[in-house]
Amino acid sequence: MAPTATTTTAAAEQQQQHPRKAVGLAAHDASGHLSPIRISRRNTGDDDVAVKVLYCGICHSDLHTIKNDWRNAIYPVVPGHEIAGVVTEVGKNVAGLAAGDRVGVGCMVNACRACESCQEGAENYCARVVLTYNSRDADGAVTRGGYSDLVVADARFVVRFPDSLPLDAGAPLLCAGATVYAPMRRHGLGAPGSHVGVIGLGGLGHVAVKFARAFGAAKVTVISTSPGKREEALERLGADAFVLSTDAAEMKAAVGTMHGIINTASAAASLHPYLALLKPHGKMILLGIPNKPLQVSAFALIGGGKTLAGSCMASISETQEMLDFAAEHGVAADVEVVGAGEVNKAMERLAKGDVRYRFVIDVGNTIKAD
Ligand SMILES: NC(=O)C1=CN([C@@H]2O[C@H](COP(=O)(O)OP(=O)(O)OC[C@H]3O[C@@H](n4cnc5c(N)ncnc54)[C@H](OP(=O)(O)O)[C@@H]3O)[C@@H](O)[C@H]2O)C=CC1
Ligand SMILES: O=C/C=C/c1ccc(O)c(O)c1
Ligand SMILES: [Zn+2]
Ligand SMILES: [Zn+2]
């Protein structure tokens, strides 16, 4: 798909600082409509890696951002933080990566490197973290994501793709996979013998089911609003049980049975019926980021001594660990690969929960300069 020139003042200024030409897909307003755009990237610095993007997953955060759900969009937004590709160039200080290597870039491209979180290797909790798109880089430029043919990132924020992991089905692991893997490990969800619930069978949810299985959970239950996902959850994804959250009898039967719940719902719903599914001392990990505040009654937590926790992305070391674990255990996303011309339709379907289970853009073949 050929880009049309977009020359806003901000884009022109960014191009002066960033001499490398690239093309991508951008949303220009809260309609979220994505259209071709010419952008620019910085030259490969001494600590940088240039990556030819081959595939990029479509995360629901991309949709939230282009629709300005979180009121923080800096248009034009070039989304994409599930980036899989091949290294084309490395800076002179970069060790361990070389042209031709298969790599991934996830949700972050930089952090302050000095704060307590950075020092302990939790860059995802750095107050000055630079997100892969819709964020301000150290040079003041707005970051642009992987719905584009080229990204340039500091090598410390680039992860290595294990040989056996396909780039298309592996791309969604860079956000969805890492985001569920890190808290499941940290909080012991999916530990052998445990019963894990997964709310929302979408991009994050379906890989949470797969990781829980791979960790050795005794039982994995999907809690979904979509009756049409029951058979697939049980037969294709390996869940042991499926609870339709709109069915009072099914929900009642599951009350007090789960050690932990991963909540990936992208829209706000009362937490109370879901918290009731936890055993005493059970934990719910909140990952979804609805645009409306969630309300929770104190009684829903104190009765049963339950924990409600949040988690955001994953550190770089957790992301690399997750990719290596995924390769070893045969975990990858179920993907629908789409071309650039189908991205707006894919976004419409994602908004309706109609995706099995992650759209991935075939960037290498469909987002190219003329
Ligand atoms: N914390 C973090 O670091 C991250 C957060 N996110 C956020 O996680 C959320 C999920 O992302 P992703 O998996 O890509 O999104 P998907 O759209 O792929 O999946 C979300 C699922 O949530 C369920 N859902 C939707 N609406 C409701 C509702 N009203 N009540 C209950 N369930 C609902 C649906 O599952 P079903 O049909 O089974 O009900 C849907 O498939 C998003 O808000 C995203 O921004 C994403 C990545 C990182
Ligand atoms: O899909 C990943 C979202 C990550 C994210 C969203 C919002 C925000 O403020 C972050 O720091 C990360
Ligand atoms: Zn994401
Ligand atoms: Zn920091």
Short mmCIF file of C-alpha atoms and ligand atoms in Angstrom, two decimals:
data_model
loop_
_atom_site.label_atom_id
_atom_site.label_comp_id
_atom_site.label_asym_id
_atom_site.label_seq_id
_atom_site.Cartn_x
_atom_site.Cartn_y
_atom_site.Cartn_z
CA MET A 1 0.00 0.00 0.00
CA ALA A 2 1.58 3.30 -1.09
CA PRO A 3 1.61 6.17 1.40
CA THR A 4 0.29 9.64 0.70
CA ALA A 5 2.48 12.47 2.00
CA THR A 6 1.40 13.89 5.36
CA THR A 7 3.19 17.05 6.33
CA THR A 8 2.16 18.48 9.64
CA THR A 9 4.62 20.84 11.32
CA ALA A 10 5.40 18.21 13.94
CA ALA A 11 6.03 15.57 11.29
CA ALA A 12 8.27 17.94 9.34
CA GLU A 13 10.31 18.80 12.43
CA GLN A 14 10.68 15.15 13.29
CA GLN A 15 11.90 14.39 9.79
CA GLN A 16 14.66 16.97 10.09
CA GLN A 17 16.00 15.19 13.16
CA HIS A 18 15.30 11.74 11.76
CA PRO A 19 16.74 11.38 8.29
CA ARG A 20 15.66 7.83 7.49
CA LYS A 21 12.51 7.49 5.46
CA ALA A 22 9.93 4.94 6.47
CA VAL A 23 6.30 4.23 5.69
CA GLY A 24 3.51 3.18 7.95
CA LEU A 25 -0.15 3.33 8.86
CA ALA A 26 -1.43 6.16 11.03
CA ALA A 27 -4.62 7.32 12.68
CA HIS A 28 -5.09 11.09 12.46
CA ASP A 29 -8.07 11.56 14.76
CA ALA A 30 -10.39 9.71 17.13
CA SER A 31 -12.23 8.03 14.25
CA GLY A 32 -9.22 5.71 14.47
CA HIS A 33 -9.17 5.28 10.71
CA LEU A 34 -5.72 4.10 9.63
CA SER A 35 -4.21 5.35 6.39
CA PRO A 36 -0.74 5.26 4.82
CA ILE A 37 1.79 7.80 6.07
CA ARG A 38 5.41 8.69 5.40
CA ILE A 39 7.40 8.88 8.60
CA SER A 40 11.05 9.12 9.52
CA ARG A 41 13.35 7.19 11.79
CA ARG A 42 16.64 8.18 13.38
CA ASN A 43 19.88 6.86 12.00
CA THR A 44 21.14 3.74 13.75
CA GLY A 45 23.01 5.11 16.77
CA ASP A 46 25.95 3.42 18.45
CA ASP A 47 23.63 1.57 20.88
CA ASP A 48 20.82 0.99 18.39
CA VAL A 49 19.49 -1.78 16.24
CA ALA A 50 17.59 -1.17 12.99
CA VAL A 51 14.87 -3.73 12.36
CA LYS A 52 13.03 -4.51 9.15
CA VAL A 53 9.52 -5.18 10.43
CA LEU A 54 7.93 -8.33 9.02
CA TYR A 55 4.91 -8.81 11.29
CA CYS A 56 3.13 -6.70 13.88
CA GLY A 57 0.31 -7.87 16.11
CA ILE A 58 -2.76 -5.71 16.71
CA CYS A 59 -3.19 -5.24 20.46
CA HIS A 60 -6.42 -3.84 21.90
CA SER A 61 -4.26 -1.05 23.33
CA ASP A 62 -3.62 0.01 19.72
CA LEU A 63 -7.39 0.32 19.28
CA HIS A 64 -7.84 2.17 22.60
CA THR A 65 -5.08 4.58 21.56
CA ILE A 66 -6.21 5.37 18.01
CA LYS A 67 -9.76 5.93 19.28
CA ASN A 68 -8.34 8.15 22.03
CA ASP A 69 -10.15 6.05 24.67
CA TRP A 70 -7.53 7.03 27.23
CA ARG A 71 -7.49 10.72 26.19
CA ASN A 72 -3.74 10.64 25.58
CA ALA A 73 -3.40 10.20 21.81
CA ILE A 74 -0.73 12.31 20.09
CA TYR A 75 -1.89 12.26 16.46
CA PRO A 76 -0.82 11.10 13.99
CA VAL A 77 -0.55 7.79 15.86
CA VAL A 78 1.39 4.95 14.22
CA PRO A 79 0.50 2.05 16.53
CA GLY A 80 2.10 -1.35 17.01
CA HIS A 81 4.11 -2.88 19.84
CA GLU A 82 4.11 -6.54 18.91
CA ILE A 83 6.91 -6.20 16.39
CA ALA A 84 8.73 -9.15 14.86
CA GLY A 85 11.39 -8.73 12.22
CA VAL A 86 14.97 -9.04 11.16
CA VAL A 87 17.96 -6.92 12.14
CA THR A 88 19.34 -4.90 9.24
CA GLU A 89 22.00 -2.86 11.03
CA VAL A 90 23.59 -2.59 14.48
CA GLY A 91 25.48 0.26 16.13
CA LYS A 92 29.12 -0.09 17.04
CA ASN A 93 28.47 -0.65 20.76
CA VAL A 94 25.94 -3.42 20.19
CA ALA A 95 27.10 -6.87 21.19
CA GLY A 96 25.15 -10.08 20.71
CA LEU A 97 22.98 -8.97 17.80
CA ALA A 98 23.90 -8.86 14.13
CA ALA A 99 22.32 -8.21 10.75
CA GLY A 100 20.02 -11.09 9.86
CA ASP A 101 19.03 -11.98 13.43
CA ARG A 102 15.34 -12.56 14.13
CA VAL A 103 14.22 -10.15 16.84
CA GLY A 104 11.26 -8.59 18.56
CA VAL A 105 10.36 -5.18 19.95
CA GLY A 106 7.55 -4.98 22.48
CA CYS A 107 5.82 -2.23 24.42
CA MET A 108 8.87 -0.14 25.42
CA VAL A 109 11.85 1.32 23.59
CA ASN A 110 13.60 3.14 26.41
CA ALA A 111 13.57 4.04 30.10
CA CYS A 112 15.59 6.30 32.39
CA ARG A 113 18.01 3.50 33.40
CA ALA A 114 18.74 5.25 36.72
CA CYS A 115 15.64 4.93 38.91
CA GLU A 116 15.02 2.12 41.37
CA SER A 117 12.77 0.24 38.93
CA CYS A 118 15.33 0.48 36.12
CA GLN A 119 18.17 -0.52 38.42
CA GLU A 120 16.32 -3.65 39.47
CA GLY A 121 15.47 -4.53 35.88
CA ALA A 122 11.82 -3.50 35.99
CA GLU A 123 11.94 -0.87 33.23
CA ASN A 124 8.21 -1.34 32.69
CA TYR A 125 7.65 0.44 36.01
CA CYS A 126 10.02 3.33 35.28
CA ALA A 127 8.15 6.63 35.61
CA ARG A 128 9.99 7.82 32.49
CA VAL A 129 9.47 4.70 30.40
CA VAL A 130 9.33 5.43 26.66
CA LEU A 131 6.56 3.40 25.08
CA THR A 132 7.01 2.10 21.55
CA TYR A 133 4.42 4.49 20.15
CA ASN A 134 2.46 7.54 21.24
CA SER A 135 5.17 8.44 23.73
CA ARG A 136 8.00 11.02 23.89
CA ASP A 137 11.48 9.74 23.18
CA ALA A 138 14.59 11.21 24.82
CA ASP A 139 15.02 13.56 21.83
CA GLY A 140 11.45 14.83 22.20
CA ALA A 141 10.15 13.06 19.12
CA VAL A 142 6.88 11.18 19.31
CA THR A 143 7.51 7.45 19.07
CA ARG A 144 6.00 5.52 16.16
CA GLY A 145 5.22 1.84 16.36
CA GLY A 146 5.42 -1.28 14.27
CA TYR A 147 2.67 -0.63 11.74
CA SER A 148 5.62 0.51 9.65
CA ASP A 149 8.39 -1.03 7.61
CA LEU A 150 11.32 0.03 9.81
CA VAL A 151 11.98 0.58 13.49
CA VAL A 152 15.17 1.77 15.17
CA ALA A 153 15.50 1.00 18.88
CA ASP A 154 18.11 0.82 21.59
CA ALA A 155 19.47 -2.73 21.61
CA ARG A 156 18.63 -3.10 25.31
CA PHE A 157 14.96 -3.01 24.33
CA VAL A 158 15.26 -5.55 21.53
CA VAL A 159 14.70 -9.23 22.31
CA ARG A 160 15.91 -12.28 20.46
CA PHE A 161 13.42 -14.60 18.77
CA PRO A 162 14.18 -18.27 19.48
CA ASP A 163 14.75 -20.24 16.26
CA SER A 164 11.71 -22.45 16.64
CA LEU A 165 9.25 -19.62 17.22
CA PRO A 166 7.54 -18.41 14.03
CA LEU A 167 7.61 -14.64 13.57
CA ASP A 168 3.91 -14.32 12.69
CA ALA A 169 2.44 -16.39 15.54
CA GLY A 170 5.23 -15.23 17.84
CA ALA A 171 4.73 -11.48 17.33
CA PRO A 172 1.74 -11.22 19.72
CA LEU A 173 3.87 -12.64 22.50
CA LEU A 174 5.81 -9.33 22.55
CA CYS A 175 2.89 -7.62 24.33
CA ALA A 176 0.09 -10.11 24.99
CA GLY A 177 2.43 -12.93 25.95
CA ALA A 178 4.74 -10.87 28.13
CA THR A 179 1.85 -9.05 29.82
CA VAL A 180 0.22 -12.28 31.01
CA TYR A 181 3.42 -14.27 31.63
CA ALA A 182 5.05 -11.78 34.02
CA PRO A 183 2.24 -11.51 36.60
CA MET A 184 1.38 -15.19 36.34
CA ARG A 185 4.96 -16.00 37.32
CA ARG A 186 5.22 -13.26 39.96
CA HIS A 187 1.97 -14.21 41.68
CA GLY A 188 2.25 -17.96 41.16
CA LEU A 189 -0.86 -18.20 39.01
CA GLY A 190 -0.91 -21.41 37.08
CA ALA A 191 1.46 -23.10 39.52
CA PRO A 192 1.10 -26.89 39.45
CA GLY A 193 -2.09 -27.91 41.23
CA SER A 194 -3.76 -24.52 40.94
CA HIS A 195 -7.07 -23.52 39.37
CA VAL A 196 -6.68 -20.42 37.17
CA GLY A 197 -9.50 -18.35 35.73
CA VAL A 198 -9.02 -16.21 32.63
CA ILE A 199 -11.53 -13.42 32.04
CA GLY A 200 -11.81 -12.40 28.36
CA LEU A 201 -10.83 -14.76 25.58
CA GLY A 202 -9.02 -12.36 23.29
CA GLY A 203 -5.37 -11.70 22.49
CA LEU A 204 -4.14 -11.67 26.08
CA GLY A 205 -6.66 -14.20 27.35
CA HIS A 206 -5.95 -16.97 24.88
CA VAL A 207 -2.20 -16.87 25.52
CA ALA A 208 -2.89 -16.80 29.28
CA VAL A 209 -4.75 -20.10 28.83
CA LYS A 210 -1.77 -21.54 26.94
CA PHE A 211 0.79 -20.36 29.51
CA ALA A 212 -1.31 -21.66 32.41
CA ARG A 213 -1.40 -25.08 30.71
CA ALA A 214 2.34 -24.96 30.11
CA PHE A 215 3.02 -23.99 33.75
CA GLY A 216 1.14 -27.11 34.86
CA ALA A 217 -2.06 -25.66 36.29
CA ALA A 218 -4.47 -28.36 37.45
CA LYS A 219 -7.45 -26.55 35.94
CA VAL A 220 -7.86 -23.59 33.59
CA THR A 221 -11.28 -21.98 33.30
CA VAL A 222 -12.22 -19.38 30.71
CA ILE A 223 -14.77 -16.81 31.88
CA SER A 224 -16.27 -15.21 28.81
CA THR A 225 -19.15 -13.08 27.58
CA SER A 226 -19.15 -14.94 24.24
CA PRO A 227 -21.04 -18.24 24.02
CA GLY A 228 -19.48 -18.84 20.59
CA LYS A 229 -16.03 -19.23 22.15
CA ARG A 230 -16.96 -22.18 24.40
CA GLU A 231 -16.09 -25.00 22.02
CA GLU A 232 -12.86 -23.40 20.82
CA ALA A 233 -11.72 -22.67 24.37
CA LEU A 234 -12.17 -26.28 25.37
CA GLU A 235 -11.12 -28.07 22.20
CA ARG A 236 -8.60 -25.81 20.52
CA LEU A 237 -6.99 -23.87 23.34
CA GLY A 238 -6.95 -26.59 25.96
CA ALA A 239 -9.07 -24.96 28.66
CA ASP A 240 -10.68 -27.40 31.09
CA ALA A 241 -13.85 -25.43 31.68
CA PHE A 242 -15.78 -22.50 30.25
CA VAL A 243 -18.06 -20.24 32.25
CA LEU A 244 -20.42 -17.94 30.39
CA SER A 245 -20.38 -14.85 32.59
CA THR A 246 -23.91 -13.87 31.55
CA ASP A 247 -25.28 -17.22 32.73
CA ALA A 248 -26.14 -16.92 36.43
CA ALA A 249 -26.21 -20.67 36.98
CA GLU A 250 -22.78 -21.21 35.44
CA MET A 251 -21.31 -18.36 37.47
CA LYS A 252 -22.92 -19.66 40.68
CA ALA A 253 -21.45 -23.10 40.17
CA ALA A 254 -17.96 -21.59 39.89
CA VAL A 255 -18.14 -19.41 43.04
CA GLY A 256 -15.18 -19.93 45.40
CA THR A 257 -13.29 -22.35 43.15
CA MET A 258 -10.32 -20.41 41.74
CA HIS A 259 -6.89 -19.70 43.23
CA GLY A 260 -6.21 -16.89 40.81
CA ILE A 261 -7.83 -14.97 37.99
CA ILE A 262 -6.20 -13.07 35.11
CA ASN A 263 -8.61 -10.31 34.11
CA THR A 264 -8.10 -9.19 30.51
CA ALA A 265 -11.50 -7.59 29.87
CA SER A 266 -11.06 -4.52 27.68
CA ALA A 267 -14.30 -2.90 28.83
CA ALA A 268 -15.57 -2.12 32.29
CA ALA A 269 -17.83 -4.60 34.01
CA SER A 270 -18.52 -5.00 37.71
CA LEU A 271 -15.70 -6.93 39.36
CA HIS A 272 -17.94 -8.36 42.06
CA PRO A 273 -19.29 -11.44 40.25
CA TYR A 274 -15.73 -12.25 39.17
CA LEU A 275 -14.15 -11.71 42.61
CA ALA A 276 -16.73 -14.13 43.98
CA LEU A 277 -15.16 -16.90 41.88
CA LEU A 278 -11.95 -16.73 43.94
CA LYS A 279 -11.20 -19.04 46.85
CA PRO A 280 -10.24 -17.40 50.17
CA HIS A 281 -6.84 -15.69 49.71
CA GLY A 282 -7.33 -15.85 45.96
CA LYS A 283 -5.82 -13.18 43.71
CA MET A 284 -7.21 -11.30 40.74
CA ILE A 285 -4.66 -9.68 38.46
CA LEU A 286 -6.07 -6.76 36.52
CA LEU A 287 -4.57 -6.37 33.05
CA GLY A 288 -7.38 -4.87 30.97
CA ILE A 289 -7.49 -1.07 30.75
CA PRO A 290 -11.12 -0.01 30.25
CA ASN A 291 -11.70 3.67 29.64
CA LYS A 292 -14.05 3.90 32.62
CA PRO A 293 -13.06 3.56 36.30
CA LEU A 294 -13.74 0.24 37.98
CA GLN A 295 -15.64 0.21 41.23
CA VAL A 296 -15.09 -2.34 43.92
CA SER A 297 -16.85 -2.79 47.23
CA ALA A 298 -14.57 -3.36 50.21
CA PHE A 299 -16.72 -6.36 51.16
CA ALA A 300 -15.83 -8.10 47.88
CA LEU A 301 -12.18 -8.18 48.96
CA ILE A 302 -12.15 -8.35 52.74
CA GLY A 303 -14.52 -11.31 52.87
CA GLY A 304 -12.15 -14.10 51.88
CA GLY A 305 -9.01 -11.98 52.29
CA LYS A 306 -8.72 -11.58 48.52
CA THR A 307 -6.08 -9.61 46.63
CA LEU A 308 -6.76 -7.33 43.68
CA ALA A 309 -3.50 -6.50 41.88
CA GLY A 310 -2.54 -4.76 38.66
CA SER A 311 0.26 -5.43 36.25
CA CYS A 312 1.66 -3.47 33.33
CA MET A 313 3.59 -4.99 30.42
CA ALA A 314 6.76 -6.90 31.43
CA SER A 315 10.41 -6.08 31.86
CA ILE A 316 12.85 -6.84 29.07
CA SER A 317 14.33 -9.77 30.95
CA GLU A 318 10.84 -11.17 31.63
CA THR A 319 10.00 -10.73 27.94
CA GLN A 320 13.09 -12.65 26.84
CA GLU A 321 12.41 -15.35 29.46
CA MET A 322 8.81 -15.61 28.23
CA LEU A 323 9.90 -16.01 24.57
CA ASP A 324 12.38 -18.72 25.50
CA PHE A 325 9.75 -20.50 27.63
CA ALA A 326 7.19 -20.20 24.81
CA ALA A 327 9.59 -21.75 22.31
CA GLU A 328 10.45 -24.57 24.69
CA HIS A 329 6.80 -25.37 25.45
CA GLY A 330 5.31 -24.75 22.00
CA VAL A 331 3.31 -21.70 23.06
CA ALA A 332 2.41 -19.21 20.31
CA ALA A 333 -0.62 -17.11 19.47
CA ASP A 334 -3.51 -18.22 17.26
CA VAL A 335 -3.37 -15.57 14.57
CA GLU A 336 -5.33 -14.17 11.67
CA VAL A 337 -2.73 -12.61 9.38
CA VAL A 338 -4.03 -9.56 7.48
CA GLY A 339 -2.59 -7.18 4.91
CA ALA A 340 -2.36 -3.40 5.37
CA GLY A 341 -5.49 -2.96 3.28
CA GLU A 342 -7.52 -5.01 5.75
CA VAL A 343 -6.42 -3.26 8.93
CA ASN A 344 -9.45 -0.99 9.36
CA LYS A 345 -11.78 -3.97 8.98
CA ALA A 346 -9.65 -5.88 11.49
CA MET A 347 -9.99 -3.00 13.98
CA GLU A 348 -13.79 -3.07 13.57
CA ARG A 349 -13.80 -6.80 14.26
CA LEU A 350 -11.45 -6.42 17.25
CA ALA A 351 -13.83 -3.85 18.77
CA LYS A 352 -16.56 -6.49 18.63
CA GLY A 353 -14.42 -9.28 20.11
CA ASP A 354 -14.54 -11.02 16.73
CA VAL A 355 -10.97 -12.26 16.33
CA ARG A 356 -9.46 -15.74 16.73
CA TYR A 357 -7.44 -14.67 18.62
CA ARG A 358 -4.94 -12.05 17.43
CA PHE A 359 -4.76 -10.12 14.19
CA VAL A 360 -1.21 -9.82 12.89
CA ILE A 361 -0.31 -7.45 10.07
CA ASP A 362 1.86 -8.89 7.32
CA VAL A 363 3.99 -5.76 7.34
CA GLY A 364 6.83 -7.21 5.26
CA ASN A 365 4.65 -7.86 2.24
CA THR A 366 2.08 -5.08 2.49
CA ILE A 367 3.66 -1.96 4.02
CA LYS A 368 6.39 -0.90 1.62
CA ALA A 369 7.74 2.29 0.15
CA ASP A 370 6.92 2.87 -3.57
N1 LIG B 1 -1.82 -4.19 31.57
C1 LIG B 1 -1.09 -4.19 30.46
O1 LIG B 1 0.14 -4.05 30.48
C2 LIG B 1 -1.76 -4.40 29.17
C3 LIG B 1 -3.09 -4.17 29.05
N2 LIG B 1 -3.74 -4.44 27.89
C4 LIG B 1 -5.18 -4.21 27.89
O2 LIG B 1 -5.81 -5.47 28.08
C5 LIG B 1 -7.10 -5.45 27.48
C6 LIG B 1 -7.24 -6.68 26.60
O3 LIG B 1 -6.38 -6.60 25.48
P1 LIG B 1 -6.49 -7.68 24.30
O4 LIG B 1 -6.45 -9.02 24.84
O5 LIG B 1 -5.55 -7.23 23.27
O6 LIG B 1 -7.98 -7.38 23.80
P2 LIG B 1 -9.01 -8.32 23.01
O7 LIG B 1 -10.01 -7.42 22.43
O8 LIG B 1 -8.27 -9.24 22.14
O9 LIG B 1 -9.68 -9.18 24.17
C7 LIG B 1 -10.43 -8.58 25.18
C8 LIG B 1 -11.56 -9.51 25.57
O10 LIG B 1 -12.24 -8.90 26.67
C9 LIG B 1 -13.56 -9.44 26.70
N3 LIG B 1 -14.49 -8.34 26.90
C10 LIG B 1 -14.75 -7.31 26.07
N4 LIG B 1 -15.68 -6.52 26.59
C11 LIG B 1 -16.01 -7.04 27.80
C12 LIG B 1 -16.92 -6.67 28.83
N5 LIG B 1 -17.70 -5.59 28.72
N6 LIG B 1 -16.99 -7.46 29.92
C13 LIG B 1 -16.24 -8.55 30.05
N7 LIG B 1 -15.36 -8.95 29.10
C14 LIG B 1 -15.26 -8.20 27.99
C15 LIG B 1 -13.81 -10.16 25.38
O11 LIG B 1 -13.64 -11.56 25.63
P3 LIG B 1 -14.90 -12.55 25.67
O12 LIG B 1 -15.48 -12.49 24.30
O13 LIG B 1 -14.28 -13.85 25.99
O14 LIG B 1 -15.81 -12.05 26.75
C16 LIG B 1 -12.63 -9.70 24.53
O15 LIG B 1 -12.30 -10.65 23.56
C17 LIG B 1 -7.18 -4.12 26.75
O16 LIG B 1 -7.88 -3.20 27.56
C18 LIG B 1 -5.73 -3.70 26.59
O17 LIG B 1 -5.57 -2.32 26.47
C19 LIG B 1 -3.09 -4.97 26.82
C20 LIG B 1 -1.77 -5.22 26.89
C21 LIG B 1 -0.96 -4.86 28.04
O1 LIG B 2 -0.73 -2.91 25.50
C1 LIG B 2 0.04 -2.44 26.33
C2 LIG B 2 -0.25 -1.27 27.06
C3 LIG B 2 0.66 -0.74 27.83
C4 LIG B 2 0.46 0.53 28.50
C5 LIG B 2 -0.73 1.23 28.38
C6 LIG B 2 -0.87 2.44 29.07
C7 LIG B 2 0.16 2.94 29.82
O2 LIG B 2 0.05 4.12 30.48
C8 LIG B 2 1.35 2.22 29.91
O3 LIG B 2 2.35 2.74 30.66
C9 LIG B 2 1.49 1.01 29.24
ZN ZN B 3 -0.33 -4.27 23.90
ZN ZN B 4 13.79 4.41 35.28
#
